[in-house]
Amino acid sequence: QVQVVESGGGLVQAGGSLRLSCAASVSIQGFNAMGWYRQAPGKERELVARIVSGGSTDYANSVKGRFTISRDSAKNTVYLQMNSLKPEDTAVYYCVAEILRLRYWGQGTQVTVSS
């Protein structure tokens, strides 16, 4: 069973930075992709960033230029570097591992950006 565990959330002032980590219980080299989603209160879960096995990345328009997704295969970990944070970035951030047609979600980590 694949497990992914997020960490690194917290409270930060607007303009600040946070780095989220997502550690997988197995090697990520066999994953089709890994990604970060977020869900704010009263809103649907949305894609924030995604990195596929070949290394290509994709970002939501709202975070382009501010967030960077990366991975360390040796550590089976994917990161989300978040800079220039805004209050509207406040949400629970979820990591997901995609293996063929299956998705494995983490429990989420809260990110709160104060104005």
PDB file of C-alpha atoms in Angstrom:
ATOM      1  CA  GLN A   1       0.000   0.000   0.000  1.00  0.00           C
ATOM      2  CA  VAL A   2       1.381   3.382  -1.003  1.00  0.00           C
ATOM      3  CA  GLN A   3       1.303   6.100   1.606  1.00  0.00           C
ATOM      4  CA  VAL A   4       2.176   9.746   1.254  1.00  0.00           C
ATOM      5  CA  VAL A   5       2.639  12.071   4.196  1.00  0.00           C
ATOM      6  CA  GLU A   6       2.705  15.857   3.975  1.00  0.00           C
ATOM      7  CA  SER A   7       4.546  18.208   6.292  1.00  0.00           C
ATOM      8  CA  GLY A   8       5.652  21.808   6.437  1.00  0.00           C
ATOM      9  CA  GLY A   9       2.398  23.682   6.725  1.00  0.00           C
ATOM     10  CA  GLY A  10       1.851  26.480   9.177  1.00  0.00           C
ATOM     11  CA  LEU A  11       1.004  30.122   9.714  1.00  0.00           C
ATOM     12  CA  VAL A  12       2.871  32.754   7.739  1.00  0.00           C
ATOM     13  CA  GLN A  13       2.397  36.435   6.987  1.00  0.00           C
ATOM     14  CA  ALA A  14       1.541  37.622   3.518  1.00  0.00           C
ATOM     15  CA  GLY A  15       4.666  37.861   1.400  1.00  0.00           C
ATOM     16  CA  GLY A  16       6.340  35.069   3.296  1.00  0.00           C
ATOM     17  CA  SER A  17       7.440  31.606   2.220  1.00  0.00           C
ATOM     18  CA  LEU A  18       6.827  28.006   3.179  1.00  0.00           C
ATOM     19  CA  ARG A  19       8.117  24.709   1.849  1.00  0.00           C
ATOM     20  CA  LEU A  20       5.842  21.703   1.922  1.00  0.00           C
ATOM     21  CA  SER A  21       7.202  18.188   1.778  1.00  0.00           C
ATOM     22  CA  CYS A  22       5.498  14.984   0.700  1.00  0.00           C
ATOM     23  CA  ALA A  23       7.243  11.754   1.634  1.00  0.00           C
ATOM     24  CA  ALA A  24       6.193   8.526  -0.066  1.00  0.00           C
ATOM     25  CA  SER A  25       6.434   5.098   1.538  1.00  0.00           C
ATOM     26  CA  VAL A  26       7.836   3.570  -1.658  1.00  0.00           C
ATOM     27  CA  SER A  27      10.106   4.666  -4.461  1.00  0.00           C
ATOM     28  CA  ILE A  28       8.596   7.511  -6.452  1.00  0.00           C
ATOM     29  CA  GLN A  29      10.477   6.547  -9.576  1.00  0.00           C
ATOM     30  CA  GLY A  30       7.627   4.279 -10.596  1.00  0.00           C
ATOM     31  CA  PHE A  31       4.974   6.938 -10.165  1.00  0.00           C
ATOM     32  CA  ASN A  32       3.329   8.451 -13.215  1.00  0.00           C
ATOM     33  CA  ALA A  33       3.126  11.777 -11.447  1.00  0.00           C
ATOM     34  CA  MET A  34       2.928  13.499  -8.100  1.00  0.00           C
ATOM     35  CA  GLY A  35       1.055  16.637  -7.335  1.00  0.00           C
ATOM     36  CA  TRP A  36      -0.200  19.132  -4.843  1.00  0.00           C
ATOM     37  CA  TYR A  37      -3.827  20.113  -4.501  1.00  0.00           C
ATOM     38  CA  ARG A  38      -5.467  22.511  -2.106  1.00  0.00           C
ATOM     39  CA  GLN A  39      -8.908  23.034  -0.689  1.00  0.00           C
ATOM     40  CA  ALA A  40     -10.076  26.214   0.962  1.00  0.00           C
ATOM     41  CA  PRO A  41     -13.196  26.328   3.147  1.00  0.00           C
ATOM     42  CA  GLY A  42     -16.329  26.238   1.029  1.00  0.00           C
ATOM     43  CA  LYS A  43     -14.383  25.636  -2.161  1.00  0.00           C
ATOM     44  CA  GLU A  44     -13.610  22.624  -4.291  1.00  0.00           C
ATOM     45  CA  ARG A  45     -10.234  20.952  -4.242  1.00  0.00           C
ATOM     46  CA  GLU A  46      -8.017  22.366  -6.968  1.00  0.00           C
ATOM     47  CA  LEU A  47      -4.739  21.426  -8.581  1.00  0.00           C
ATOM     48  CA  VAL A  48      -1.828  23.605  -7.493  1.00  0.00           C
ATOM     49  CA  ALA A  49       1.164  21.928  -9.121  1.00  0.00           C
ATOM     50  CA  ARG A  50       2.066  18.625 -10.686  1.00  0.00           C
ATOM     51  CA  ILE A  51       5.253  16.914 -11.790  1.00  0.00           C
ATOM     52  CA  VAL A  52       5.210  13.927 -14.101  1.00  0.00           C
ATOM     53  CA  SER A  53       7.704  11.097 -14.301  1.00  0.00           C
ATOM     54  CA  GLY A  54       9.645  12.755 -17.110  1.00  0.00           C
ATOM     55  CA  GLY A  55      10.105  15.879 -15.030  1.00  0.00           C
ATOM     56  CA  SER A  56       7.654  18.207 -16.732  1.00  0.00           C
ATOM     57  CA  THR A  57       5.691  20.437 -14.420  1.00  0.00           C
ATOM     58  CA  ASP A  58       2.329  22.129 -14.509  1.00  0.00           C
ATOM     59  CA  TYR A  59       0.959  24.909 -12.326  1.00  0.00           C
ATOM     60  CA  ALA A  60      -2.313  26.603 -11.627  1.00  0.00           C
ATOM     61  CA  ASN A  61      -2.359  30.094 -13.107  1.00  0.00           C
ATOM     62  CA  SER A  62      -2.846  31.563  -9.657  1.00  0.00           C
ATOM     63  CA  VAL A  63       0.518  30.259  -8.412  1.00  0.00           C
ATOM     64  CA  LYS A  64       2.714  30.498 -11.506  1.00  0.00           C
ATOM     65  CA  GLY A  65       5.901  32.392 -10.761  1.00  0.00           C
ATOM     66  CA  ARG A  66       5.419  32.008  -7.000  1.00  0.00           C
ATOM     67  CA  PHE A  67       5.325  28.240  -6.374  1.00  0.00           C
ATOM     68  CA  THR A  68       7.800  25.601  -7.492  1.00  0.00           C
ATOM     69  CA  ILE A  69       7.321  21.852  -7.395  1.00  0.00           C
ATOM     70  CA  SER A  70      10.373  19.624  -7.276  1.00  0.00           C
ATOM     71  CA  ARG A  71      11.342  16.120  -6.293  1.00  0.00           C
ATOM     72  CA  ASP A  72      14.197  14.214  -4.711  1.00  0.00           C
ATOM     73  CA  SER A  73      13.973  10.629  -5.913  1.00  0.00           C
ATOM     74  CA  ALA A  74      16.674   9.500  -3.509  1.00  0.00           C
ATOM     75  CA  LYS A  75      14.458  10.627  -0.621  1.00  0.00           C
ATOM     76  CA  ASN A  76      11.153   9.605  -2.248  1.00  0.00           C
ATOM     77  CA  THR A  77       9.977  13.129  -1.557  1.00  0.00           C
ATOM     78  CA  VAL A  78       8.273  15.878  -3.504  1.00  0.00           C
ATOM     79  CA  TYR A  79       8.417  19.489  -2.431  1.00  0.00           C
ATOM     80  CA  LEU A  80       6.320  22.573  -2.972  1.00  0.00           C
ATOM     81  CA  GLN A  81       8.225  25.795  -2.453  1.00  0.00           C
ATOM     82  CA  MET A  82       5.746  28.602  -1.922  1.00  0.00           C
ATOM     83  CA  ASN A  83       6.968  32.192  -2.120  1.00  0.00           C
ATOM     84  CA  SER A  84       5.176  35.532  -2.035  1.00  0.00           C
ATOM     85  CA  LEU A  85       2.270  33.917  -0.238  1.00  0.00           C
ATOM     86  CA  LYS A  86      -1.099  35.630  -0.281  1.00  0.00           C
ATOM     87  CA  PRO A  87      -4.092  35.308   2.055  1.00  0.00           C
ATOM     88  CA  GLU A  88      -5.964  33.586  -0.773  1.00  0.00           C
ATOM     89  CA  ASP A  89      -3.395  30.780  -0.641  1.00  0.00           C
ATOM     90  CA  THR A  90      -4.859  29.754   2.705  1.00  0.00           C
ATOM     91  CA  ALA A  91      -6.085  26.166   2.408  1.00  0.00           C
ATOM     92  CA  VAL A  92      -5.413  22.578   3.309  1.00  0.00           C
ATOM     93  CA  TYR A  93      -2.754  21.317   0.935  1.00  0.00           C
ATOM     94  CA  TYR A  94      -2.856  17.691  -0.149  1.00  0.00           C
ATOM     95  CA  CYS A  95      -0.194  15.591  -1.817  1.00  0.00           C
ATOM     96  CA  VAL A  96      -1.207  12.930  -4.319  1.00  0.00           C
ATOM     97  CA  ALA A  97       0.729  10.132  -5.946  1.00  0.00           C
ATOM     98  CA  GLU A  98      -0.537   8.901  -9.297  1.00  0.00           C
ATOM     99  CA  ILE A  99       0.222   5.315 -10.255  1.00  0.00           C
ATOM    100  CA  LEU A 100      -1.503   4.194 -13.431  1.00  0.00           C
ATOM    101  CA  ARG A 101      -5.156   4.939 -12.711  1.00  0.00           C
ATOM    102  CA  LEU A 102      -4.813   4.988  -8.951  1.00  0.00           C
ATOM    103  CA  ARG A 103      -4.376   8.010  -6.746  1.00  0.00           C
ATOM    104  CA  TYR A 104      -2.989   7.957  -3.253  1.00  0.00           C
ATOM    105  CA  TRP A 105      -3.756  11.001  -1.125  1.00  0.00           C
ATOM    106  CA  GLY A 106      -2.108  12.294   1.980  1.00  0.00           C
ATOM    107  CA  GLN A 107      -3.979  13.567   5.006  1.00  0.00           C
ATOM    108  CA  GLY A 108      -3.301  17.211   4.189  1.00  0.00           C
ATOM    109  CA  THR A 109      -1.411  20.023   5.846  1.00  0.00           C
ATOM    110  CA  GLN A 110      -2.875  23.398   6.754  1.00  0.00           C
ATOM    111  CA  VAL A 111      -1.386  26.557   5.302  1.00  0.00           C
ATOM    112  CA  THR A 112      -2.659  29.836   6.707  1.00  0.00           C
ATOM    113  CA  VAL A 113      -1.512  33.174   5.323  1.00  0.00           C
ATOM    114  CA  SER A 114      -2.349  36.215   7.414  1.00  0.00           C
ATOM    115  CA  SER A 115      -2.766  39.667   5.913  1.00  0.00           C
TER     116      SER A 115
END
